[in-house]
Amino acid sequence: MLRAQLLPCLLILLLLSQAAVAAEPELGPGELSQLSLEQLMDVEVISASRSGKRRFEVADAIYVLTSEDIRRSGVTNIPDALRLVPGVQVARVDANKWAVGIRGFASRLARSVLVMIDRRSVYTPLFAGTYWEVQDLMLEDIDRIEVIRGPAGTLWGANAFNGVINIVTKSAAETQGGLVTAGGGNEELGFGAMRYGGQLGENTYYRAYTKYFERDGGFNPRGEPQFDDWRMARGGFRIDSTLENDDTLTFQGDGYAGRAGSRGSVIRFSEPFVTARNENTDLGGGNLLGRWRRYYSPTHDVMLQLYYDNTYRRELNFREQRHTGDLDFQHRFALPWSQQFVWGLGYRVTSDSTRLFSAIDFVPKGRTDHLLSSFLQDEIAIVEDHLWLTLGSKFEHNEYSGFEVQPSARILWMPHPDHSLWASFSRAVRSPARIESDVRFTSGPSQGVFPRIVGNPGFDAEKTLAYQAGYRVAPLPWIFVDTTVFYQHYDDLLSLEAGMPFPEQEPAPPHLVFPLNIKNGLHGDLHGVEVAADFELTEWWRLNLTYAYLQIELQRDPGGLDLFQEREERSAPHHTATAFSRINLPWQVACDAIFRYVDVLPTQATDSYVNLDARLAKTFAGRLEVSVVGQNLIEEQHQEFGTTFTEVERSGYVQARYFW
């Protein structure tokens, strides 16, 4: 069956021996162009400096997924696109949930990673992490995804603990005209989107979009009915304007509503103690963002951004309504002796209202938290065009652990325009979330005793000291290699400490509770290496190779009673590798393939696996693209995350996109 699915690509590849010229498919101005390796090295990123800077000149472990990478990978969601990034661990929990982590600590909500969309944080302060199932952007609107591996708290704050994922969308000026896309398959049952962009004036552009999809549930190895189907509708707009005095204004917003199937348990203190139920999670929300920037010169600008975000979730055991407002100010200017200085202020207020069911509770039910922050960073050119030193720090005050400081020092040396070496030291913290401070969660009984996770209002911030070094080189015009080595030490990591069982009278009937107290009882280290290599083998063949090695070792603090020490250190693969081949064939045909290896996850009881995705696309008249995509082709189904009731299935879909 596998050979039958791959046969179209293999036949197309045979045509290479007969073809003298390869034509690159193009769809719409600026929509699907392919970057050369030189352009890839010159891509400007903002995540590492809060201002545009060439990737080659960044003293940080940064990787950029371009819009072309996303399109030609054939993915239909952002988490699956992140599998292409070295050092990022992605596992599908079920058909609508993912565990995503950077350098380990991957979990359902990835508490150690800050995720932003156009500088708007989508990190939830209730459960500490990101609900990936609601970050459903129109993929054609994404310009790039910048991923920082390692702490980035100096610029982005307390939850950029192990890294930052910054999703940057295209400006409205880059998405003029119309786009319609539609498709479907055996897992992606049906999806479609429509976007149109135009002008409101000489220097004002807009776009508006709407999209919808429906996805089938995953494979259940127990033969039970599927429960994790998924459907979502979304729409939004963006307006970009340039004023006469070089001010730029951006105003954008999104709204969504949908349902995601899930499985949960209702806990009672009398028989039957545990009742498993399948129920849809209702999802809804929206956001508005405004950004003003004034450019005084190439080295001097001011930026002010405000956003409001509203989210709603109703799951089997809880309901949450959240409102968030955020203000971000930034000022960048030059100082004497070739210094580039940037500083800023931030304020965020978030308010939630929860309603809990069964045996989960938050005390208090609702809460409003305030976050005050400031940062500064100075980049000093020690030797013009060759050697730079960057010093900076973040200062924050949160409602849980109080005042936090996150300094960093980075050095970059470029002995030649095609060689850059860098090293960095940084301190970062992950501030507590409500789940660590306020939760009371009781699970089903074991031998008549009910385990209960108990929040700790005194829970302190998790802390890390990170040491990194990297080397980027383009030894030949058709090769680009980016290598990073790293070591991080952690203190005050979250632990679940066994307490003394105690009797409880309410709710009736009387029962015995075994407390698991949330504390800062673990410390440890991680180290590893990450390599990304890009090869432009011919004018028509691009190959990307990535490899990551990771080792995590955690220990209990003296006197610690943590019962789950190994859950983190053995929940990340030691080895991961990908090979991403993109071939432009004659007659505007593209053939793409991704081979992936993921090592065993002992704690998750998940075996290592290899995987293959393939995509075959044909462009007609420069405006219509039709593609056939096969995903997870090697195995009929496989497991990626241990605490799940479903497995990932082999799948395929057909998609058509039309530009005008």
XYZ file of C-alpha atoms in Angstrom:
660
model
C 0.000 0.000 0.000
C 2.892 2.353 0.806
C 4.442 1.806 -2.616
C 1.136 2.637 -4.250
C 0.923 5.907 -2.335
C 4.476 6.913 -3.253
C 4.319 5.792 -6.890
C 3.242 9.209 -8.294
C 6.280 10.923 -6.743
C 8.643 8.174 -7.893
C 7.376 8.393 -11.459
C 7.799 12.137 -11.458
C 11.345 11.813 -10.170
C 12.207 9.579 -13.133
C 11.354 12.472 -15.437
C 14.386 14.327 -14.114
C 16.674 12.177 -16.265
C 14.809 13.400 -19.368
C 14.311 17.049 -18.365
C 16.813 19.735 -19.203
C 15.084 22.666 -17.525
C 13.169 22.872 -14.258
C 10.426 25.441 -13.894
C 9.575 26.869 -10.498
C 5.856 27.112 -9.728
C 4.637 30.617 -8.980
C 1.264 31.638 -7.644
C 0.476 35.283 -7.215
C 2.929 38.150 -6.661
C 5.083 37.473 -3.614
C 2.922 34.589 -2.443
C 4.965 31.494 -3.160
C 8.438 32.630 -4.147
C 11.401 30.497 -3.130
C 14.262 32.076 -1.197
C 17.831 31.375 -2.243
C 20.304 30.358 0.462
C 21.810 33.851 0.421
C 18.355 35.363 0.928
C 17.644 32.827 3.679
C 20.725 33.948 5.609
C 19.676 37.584 5.145
C 16.109 37.078 6.427
C 15.422 39.701 9.093
C 14.126 38.407 12.419
C 12.710 40.387 15.333
C 12.475 37.789 18.104
C 16.153 37.915 19.098
C 16.522 41.712 19.257
C 12.975 43.224 19.115
C 14.047 44.916 15.874
C 14.904 43.683 12.414
C 18.253 41.886 12.314
C 19.826 39.450 9.838
C 19.565 35.860 10.994
C 23.281 35.411 10.260
C 24.103 38.234 12.722
C 21.998 37.014 15.670
C 23.808 35.816 18.802
C 21.119 33.291 19.618
C 19.878 29.856 18.610
C 17.213 30.963 16.161
C 15.519 29.093 13.330
C 13.131 30.554 10.769
C 10.304 28.673 9.069
C 9.366 30.604 5.946
C 5.970 30.696 4.288
C 7.407 28.477 1.554
C 8.549 25.900 4.141
C 5.021 25.757 5.544
C 3.326 25.512 2.148
C 5.600 22.828 0.742
C 5.559 20.712 3.907
C 1.865 20.041 3.302
C 0.928 20.616 6.952
C -2.507 21.916 7.877
C -1.686 23.320 11.334
C 1.104 25.171 13.131
C 2.257 22.423 15.556
C 2.975 20.021 12.709
C 4.992 22.748 10.954
C 7.127 23.109 14.088
C 8.349 19.511 13.641
C 10.770 20.941 11.051
C 12.651 22.960 13.698
C 15.663 21.303 15.387
C 15.299 21.214 19.159
C 11.501 21.458 19.087
C 9.666 18.335 20.248
C 6.153 17.872 18.857
C 3.883 14.933 19.666
C 0.231 14.576 18.772
C -1.777 13.751 21.894
C -4.942 13.030 19.925
C -6.580 14.359 16.772
C -6.912 17.912 18.146
C -4.213 18.261 20.814
C -0.408 18.422 20.787
C 2.444 18.316 23.263
C 5.032 20.883 22.164
C 8.303 21.654 23.906
C 11.655 23.262 23.218
C 14.637 21.304 24.545
C 12.422 18.953 26.496
C 9.606 19.601 28.966
C 7.045 18.889 26.243
C 3.538 18.613 27.627
C -0.063 19.203 26.665
C 0.348 22.942 27.333
C 4.165 23.384 27.164
C 4.565 25.602 30.219
C 8.206 26.462 29.422
C 7.604 28.009 25.981
C 6.230 31.463 25.201
C 4.094 31.546 22.050
C 3.254 34.840 20.338
C 1.318 35.838 17.240
C 2.460 39.241 15.948
C 3.868 39.981 19.440
C 0.544 39.042 21.057
C 1.069 36.417 23.756
C -1.217 33.378 23.556
C 0.169 31.803 26.748
C -2.647 30.942 29.170
C -1.951 32.004 32.793
C -4.564 29.577 34.174
C -2.922 26.285 33.176
C 0.500 27.645 32.112
C 0.884 26.939 28.410
C -0.641 27.210 24.950
C -3.869 25.721 23.653
C -2.650 24.852 20.169
C -6.106 23.795 18.996
C -7.272 27.430 18.943
C -4.152 28.907 17.267
C -5.662 28.122 13.892
C -4.407 30.857 11.593
C -4.835 30.882 7.843
C -1.462 29.376 6.947
C -1.225 31.374 3.706
C -1.170 34.583 5.821
C 1.918 33.537 7.819
C 5.098 35.260 6.653
C 7.423 33.247 8.915
C 7.697 31.509 12.264
C 10.722 32.527 14.320
C 11.784 29.988 16.942
C 14.317 30.840 19.651
C 15.679 27.725 21.364
C 16.849 28.553 24.842
C 15.850 31.297 27.287
C 14.720 34.652 25.884
C 13.420 36.239 29.064
C 15.612 39.354 28.722
C 13.393 40.641 25.921
C 10.132 38.730 26.196
C 9.574 38.022 29.872
C 8.973 35.353 32.444
C 7.513 32.593 30.328
C 10.203 32.600 27.622
C 11.866 30.004 29.853
C 13.079 27.423 27.336
C 12.285 29.329 24.183
C 9.990 31.529 22.122
C 7.769 30.737 19.145
C 6.867 33.988 17.382
C 4.396 33.670 14.501
C 4.667 36.689 12.182
C 1.872 37.293 9.683
C 2.185 39.114 6.371
C 1.291 42.756 6.031
C -1.921 43.599 4.204
C 0.145 45.070 1.345
C 1.649 41.615 0.721
C -1.746 39.909 0.409
C -3.507 41.934 -2.256
C -6.061 40.284 -4.505
C -8.098 37.178 -3.823
C -7.359 33.648 -2.668
C -9.668 30.655 -2.364
C -8.500 27.308 -1.044
C -10.434 24.081 -0.495
C -9.700 20.420 0.062
C -10.436 17.223 1.911
C -9.334 13.674 2.609
C -9.767 10.699 4.899
C -8.677 12.561 8.084
C -8.926 16.164 6.956
C -12.582 15.632 6.082
C -13.067 19.061 4.611
C -11.504 22.504 4.778
C -11.775 25.778 2.959
C -10.716 29.409 3.237
C -11.236 32.666 1.384
C -9.204 35.864 1.596
C -9.356 39.179 -0.216
C -7.035 42.173 0.004
C -7.376 45.661 -1.429
C -6.605 49.347 -0.885
C -8.453 51.964 1.146
C -6.187 54.776 -0.018
C -2.825 55.471 -1.583
C -0.868 54.067 1.370
C -3.499 52.040 3.207
C -4.064 48.340 2.540
C -6.462 45.811 3.994
C -7.322 42.123 3.911
C -10.141 40.029 5.316
C -10.437 36.265 5.559
C -12.660 33.445 6.706
C -11.950 29.735 7.043
C -13.517 26.495 8.239
C -12.354 22.908 8.668
C -13.570 19.579 9.985
C -11.192 16.814 11.076
C -11.923 13.160 11.828
C -11.016 11.540 15.149
C -7.873 9.464 15.601
C -7.431 5.700 15.593
C -8.506 4.022 18.828
C -6.452 0.842 19.435
C -9.123 -0.442 21.841
C -11.710 -0.460 19.093
C -13.820 2.159 20.871
C -15.728 4.881 18.998
C -13.757 7.946 17.986
C -14.212 10.913 20.295
C -11.593 13.485 19.247
C -13.068 14.907 16.052
C -12.536 18.630 15.564
C -14.223 21.513 13.744
C -13.522 25.234 13.783
C -14.655 28.430 12.037
C -12.513 31.553 12.042
C -12.406 34.995 10.473
C -10.400 38.166 10.720
C -8.952 41.293 9.128
C -5.812 43.410 8.982
C -5.229 47.040 7.952
C -1.771 48.545 7.387
C -1.213 52.221 6.689
C 1.856 54.415 6.107
C 1.448 58.096 6.967
C 3.280 61.073 5.490
C 5.680 61.397 8.423
C 6.815 57.742 8.069
C 4.520 56.588 10.839
C 3.058 53.128 10.277
C -0.218 51.927 11.730
C -1.509 48.358 11.989
C -4.953 47.338 13.160
C -6.008 43.696 13.090
C -8.365 41.245 14.723
C -9.568 37.642 14.708
C -12.552 35.711 16.007
C -13.187 31.976 16.226
C -15.657 29.384 17.434
C -15.519 25.609 17.329
C -15.692 22.268 19.047
C -12.977 19.744 19.845
C -13.870 16.258 21.002
C -12.245 15.123 24.243
C -12.338 12.328 26.779
C -12.457 12.958 30.512
C -13.518 11.451 33.800
C -16.164 12.479 36.300
C -14.944 11.784 39.851
C -17.321 10.970 42.701
C -16.671 10.029 46.302
C -19.154 7.178 46.175
C -19.561 4.328 43.714
C -19.142 4.496 40.809
C -16.068 6.546 41.715
C -14.947 7.196 38.124
C -17.164 7.612 35.085
C -15.440 8.073 31.732
C -17.213 10.415 29.342
C -16.664 11.681 25.828
C -17.772 15.268 25.375
C -17.117 18.170 23.034
C -15.060 21.086 24.313
C -16.669 24.374 23.272
C -14.078 26.914 22.122
C -14.520 30.583 21.352
C -12.722 33.888 21.461
C -11.422 36.927 19.679
C -8.749 39.591 19.757
C -8.012 43.126 18.582
C -4.518 44.549 18.161
C -3.264 48.004 17.303
C 0.359 48.977 16.645
C 1.900 52.384 15.927
C 5.526 52.820 14.919
C 7.449 55.982 14.062
C 10.723 55.734 12.128
C 13.124 58.628 12.709
C 16.089 56.943 11.016
C 17.407 53.412 10.332
C 18.736 53.354 13.916
C 15.952 55.246 15.710
C 12.277 54.285 16.082
C 9.461 54.149 18.625
C 6.719 51.514 18.850
C 3.507 51.323 20.887
C 1.251 48.261 20.802
C -2.036 47.527 22.542
C -4.161 44.418 22.342
C -7.265 42.921 23.897
C -7.955 39.201 23.956
C -11.041 37.280 25.061
C -11.200 33.477 25.329
C -13.868 31.013 26.373
C -13.566 27.269 27.029
C -16.104 24.787 28.331
C -14.680 21.349 28.992
C -16.091 18.376 30.830
C -14.679 19.408 34.216
C -14.312 23.168 34.016
C -15.331 26.356 32.258
C -13.154 29.447 31.836
C -13.857 32.958 30.586
C -10.770 35.176 30.308
C -10.168 38.810 29.385
C -6.645 40.139 28.786
C -5.377 43.621 28.025
C -1.753 44.361 27.172
C 0.311 47.522 26.599
C 3.836 47.343 25.136
C 6.112 50.346 24.522
C 9.536 50.184 22.894
C 12.190 52.804 22.030
C 15.316 52.073 19.966
C 18.111 54.565 19.307
C 21.854 54.853 18.707
C 24.398 55.848 21.339
C 27.992 57.034 20.921
C 30.760 54.543 20.211
C 28.642 52.412 17.847
C 25.999 51.357 20.357
C 22.408 50.372 19.546
C 20.187 50.722 22.622
C 16.625 49.502 23.026
C 14.400 49.752 26.087
C 10.735 49.316 26.825
C 7.872 49.133 29.298
C 4.948 46.735 29.516
C 1.750 46.273 31.466
C -0.678 43.363 31.284
C -3.889 42.722 33.174
C -5.759 39.444 32.880
C -8.981 38.453 34.577
C -10.626 35.035 34.623
C -13.865 33.533 35.811
C -13.950 29.765 36.325
C -16.698 27.325 37.006
C -15.541 23.900 38.066
C -17.294 20.551 37.975
C -16.602 17.105 39.382
C -13.451 17.059 41.555
C -11.439 19.975 40.147
C -11.533 23.406 41.740
C -9.696 26.717 41.828
C -9.627 28.803 44.982
C -10.656 31.563 44.419
C -13.044 30.900 41.521
C -12.038 34.114 39.757
C -8.906 36.227 39.862
C -7.373 39.342 38.312
C -3.587 39.455 37.905
C -1.314 42.347 36.947
C 2.118 42.106 35.333
C 4.489 45.083 35.226
C 7.694 44.864 33.213
C 10.562 46.800 31.720
C 13.643 45.809 29.750
C 16.810 47.293 28.351
C 19.431 46.000 25.956
C 22.618 47.567 24.633
C 24.424 46.224 21.561
C 28.014 47.472 21.389
C 30.114 47.188 18.231
C 33.552 46.482 19.721
C 35.110 46.032 16.279
C 33.006 47.571 13.532
C 31.388 44.919 11.283
C 33.202 42.095 13.093
C 32.650 41.900 16.867
C 29.566 42.798 18.942
C 28.747 42.531 22.651
C 25.106 42.648 23.774
C 24.089 43.202 27.406
C 20.577 43.456 28.765
C 18.030 42.529 31.391
C 14.310 42.179 31.981
C 12.664 43.403 35.178
C 9.201 42.118 36.070
C 6.779 42.073 38.952
C 4.059 39.413 39.000
C 1.345 38.555 41.531
C 2.854 35.194 42.532
C 6.633 35.282 42.951
C 7.080 39.060 43.090
C 10.038 40.863 41.521
C 12.166 38.956 38.993
C 15.350 39.896 37.120
C 16.471 38.144 33.915
C 19.884 39.331 32.641
C 21.829 38.125 29.621
C 25.176 38.673 27.898
C 25.888 37.724 24.274
C 28.889 38.050 22.008
C 29.059 37.666 18.222
C 32.197 37.446 16.095
C 32.128 37.538 12.292
C 35.683 37.042 11.007
C 34.250 36.757 7.488
C 30.841 37.620 5.989
C 30.151 33.882 5.578
C 31.204 32.867 9.112
C 29.689 33.868 12.450
C 30.461 32.532 15.916
C 28.474 33.456 19.005
C 28.158 32.616 22.683
C 25.691 33.648 25.372
C 24.858 33.449 29.051
C 21.385 34.173 30.396
C 19.202 33.743 33.450
C 15.495 33.134 32.977
C 12.483 32.365 35.146
C 9.049 30.873 34.599
C 6.608 32.696 36.818
C 3.895 30.619 38.521
C 0.443 30.220 37.032
C -2.894 29.820 38.773
C -2.772 26.038 38.484
C 0.327 25.930 40.707
C -1.060 28.381 43.239
C -4.819 27.774 43.420
C -5.738 24.320 42.066
C -7.409 21.471 43.951
C -7.637 18.410 41.700
C -8.838 15.030 42.969
C -8.456 11.908 40.840
C -10.012 8.471 41.060
C -9.270 6.366 44.142
C -6.469 3.824 44.481
C -7.078 1.196 47.159
C -9.790 3.399 48.620
C -7.641 6.568 48.831
C -8.255 9.637 46.639
C -5.035 11.317 45.375
C -5.350 15.105 45.274
C -3.000 17.669 43.696
C -2.942 20.684 45.993
C -1.821 24.131 44.838
C 0.766 26.123 46.744
C 0.274 29.924 47.107
C 3.959 30.101 48.018
C 5.148 28.343 44.847
C 8.227 30.162 43.587
C 9.349 30.836 40.020
C 11.284 28.102 38.234
C 14.812 29.253 37.356
C 17.460 28.406 34.785
C 20.996 29.472 33.949
C 21.780 28.856 30.285
C 25.108 28.684 28.450
C 25.037 28.467 24.647
C 27.437 28.728 21.728
C 26.916 28.490 18.001
C 28.574 28.612 14.614
C 26.971 29.575 11.306
C 28.862 29.079 8.087
C 28.248 29.177 4.351
C 31.420 27.416 3.094
C 30.063 27.294 -0.450
C 27.317 29.323 -2.143
C 25.031 26.284 -2.035
C 25.572 25.215 1.613
C 24.474 26.851 4.879
C 25.099 25.138 8.242
C 23.895 26.357 11.647
C 25.159 24.504 14.767
C 24.372 25.140 18.451
C 25.671 23.501 21.637
C 24.052 24.269 24.979
C 23.999 23.545 28.686
C 21.298 24.659 31.133
C 21.037 24.291 34.895
C 17.613 24.381 36.562
C 16.541 25.143 40.120
C 13.163 25.230 41.871
C 11.442 23.085 39.244
C 7.884 21.996 39.900
C 7.528 18.832 41.972
C 4.620 16.856 43.419
C 5.493 16.072 47.036
C 3.678 13.277 48.846
C 1.930 14.380 52.035
C 0.239 12.553 54.876
C -3.201 11.083 54.054
C -6.071 12.675 55.955
C -9.808 12.001 56.326
C -12.316 14.364 54.739
C -15.990 14.599 55.673
C -17.246 16.848 52.872
C -18.412 16.201 50.274
C -20.143 13.112 51.615
C -19.577 10.277 52.140
C -16.436 10.518 54.345
C -13.311 9.523 52.444
C -9.519 9.443 52.729
C -7.379 11.927 50.723
C -3.732 11.435 49.750
C -2.305 14.937 49.068
C 0.275 15.627 46.369
C 1.566 19.095 47.223
C 2.934 21.340 44.484
C 6.409 22.527 45.497
C 9.753 23.644 44.058
C 11.506 20.369 44.828
C 13.552 19.469 41.734
C 16.782 20.664 40.186
C 18.865 19.389 37.317
C 20.661 19.935 34.051
C 20.239 19.480 30.351
C 22.723 19.612 27.517
C 22.736 18.882 23.844
C 23.485 19.905 20.293
C 21.310 21.101 17.394
C 22.314 21.190 13.733
C 20.465 22.576 10.718
C 21.945 22.328 7.222
C 20.504 23.741 3.981
C 21.733 22.499 0.596
C 20.807 24.102 -2.719
C 21.955 21.058 -4.675
C 20.741 22.344 -8.039
C 18.508 25.117 -9.311
C 15.601 22.746 -8.887
C 16.468 20.747 -5.735
C 16.666 22.090 -2.173
C 17.434 19.780 0.784
C 17.113 20.683 4.495
C 18.603 18.402 7.151
C 18.189 18.843 10.919
C 19.395 16.856 13.907
C 19.034 17.382 17.662
C 20.488 15.519 20.629
C 19.136 16.173 24.139
C 19.987 14.781 27.570
C 18.025 15.783 30.701
C 19.007 14.793 34.234
C 16.863 15.832 37.210
C 17.283 15.221 40.937
C 15.159 15.747 44.017
C 16.217 18.503 46.377
C 17.567 17.267 49.743
C 14.624 15.938 51.710
C 12.377 16.105 48.638
C 9.559 13.593 48.241
C 8.703 14.075 44.570
C 7.044 10.935 43.165
C 7.415 11.704 39.467
C 11.069 12.692 39.042
C 11.485 10.759 35.807
C 8.381 12.152 34.125
C 10.320 15.112 32.669
C 13.801 13.723 32.054
C 12.504 10.678 30.183
C 9.672 12.420 28.323
C 11.927 13.964 25.664
C 13.606 12.032 22.825
C 17.395 11.824 22.938
C 17.618 11.941 19.142
C 15.431 13.546 16.488
C 16.228 14.057 12.810
C 14.440 15.303 9.695
C 15.207 15.475 5.990
C 13.062 17.848 3.931
C 13.444 17.551 0.153
C 11.889 20.094 -2.250
C 12.125 19.467 -5.974
C 10.863 21.824 -8.692
C 10.147 19.776 -11.800
C 9.363 20.844 -15.368
C 5.846 21.867 -16.334
C 5.365 23.696 -12.986
C 5.298 20.515 -10.932
C 6.698 20.279 -7.387
C 7.525 17.098 -5.494
C 8.266 17.405 -1.765
C 9.013 14.826 0.912
C 9.783 14.904 4.654
C 11.470 11.977 6.383
C 11.459 12.100 10.186
C 12.967 10.039 13.013
C 11.909 10.438 16.668
C 13.577 8.497 19.475
C 11.812 6.481 22.173
C 9.976 8.242 25.056
C 10.340 5.842 28.020
C 8.063 7.720 30.432
C 5.353 7.933 27.807
C 5.750 4.245 26.915
C 6.129 5.377 23.305
C 8.445 3.585 20.888
C 10.737 5.336 18.454
C 9.278 5.821 15.013
C 10.143 6.902 11.493
C 7.734 8.794 9.341
C 7.304 10.042 5.802
C 5.122 12.833 4.412
C 4.960 13.475 0.661
C 3.420 16.201 -1.498
C 2.920 16.426 -5.254
C 1.682 19.751 -6.675
C 0.928 21.125 -10.130
C 0.469 24.794 -11.022
C -1.830 25.830 -13.871
C -1.460 29.220 -15.581
C 0.355 30.651 -12.575
C -2.880 31.022 -10.573
C -4.243 27.590 -9.720
C -2.318 25.041 -7.671
C -3.609 21.497 -7.133
C -1.743 19.290 -4.654
C -1.981 15.753 -3.293
C -0.525 15.203 0.189
C 0.165 11.952 2.023
C 1.005 12.057 5.736
C 2.377 9.425 8.122
C 2.858 7.059 5.194
C 5.227 4.480 6.689
C 2.956 3.032 9.386
C -0.792 2.549 9.294
C -0.947 4.141 12.737
C 1.492 4.979 15.510
C 1.514 6.462 18.999
C 3.311 9.735 19.756
C 2.216 10.532 23.316
C 1.627 7.958 26.037
C -1.277 9.475 27.962
C -3.714 9.248 25.083
C -6.555 7.078 23.898
C -5.887 7.500 20.175
C -3.052 7.044 17.681
C -1.952 8.992 14.616
C -3.210 7.439 11.371
C -1.894 7.321 7.836
C -3.798 9.961 5.910
C -4.051 11.871 2.665
C -5.878 14.830 1.221
C -6.278 16.827 -1.993
C -6.115 20.624 -2.013
C -6.756 23.323 -4.612
C -5.747 26.971 -4.285
C -6.662 29.742 -6.686
C -5.241 33.290 -6.716
C -6.495 36.309 -8.610
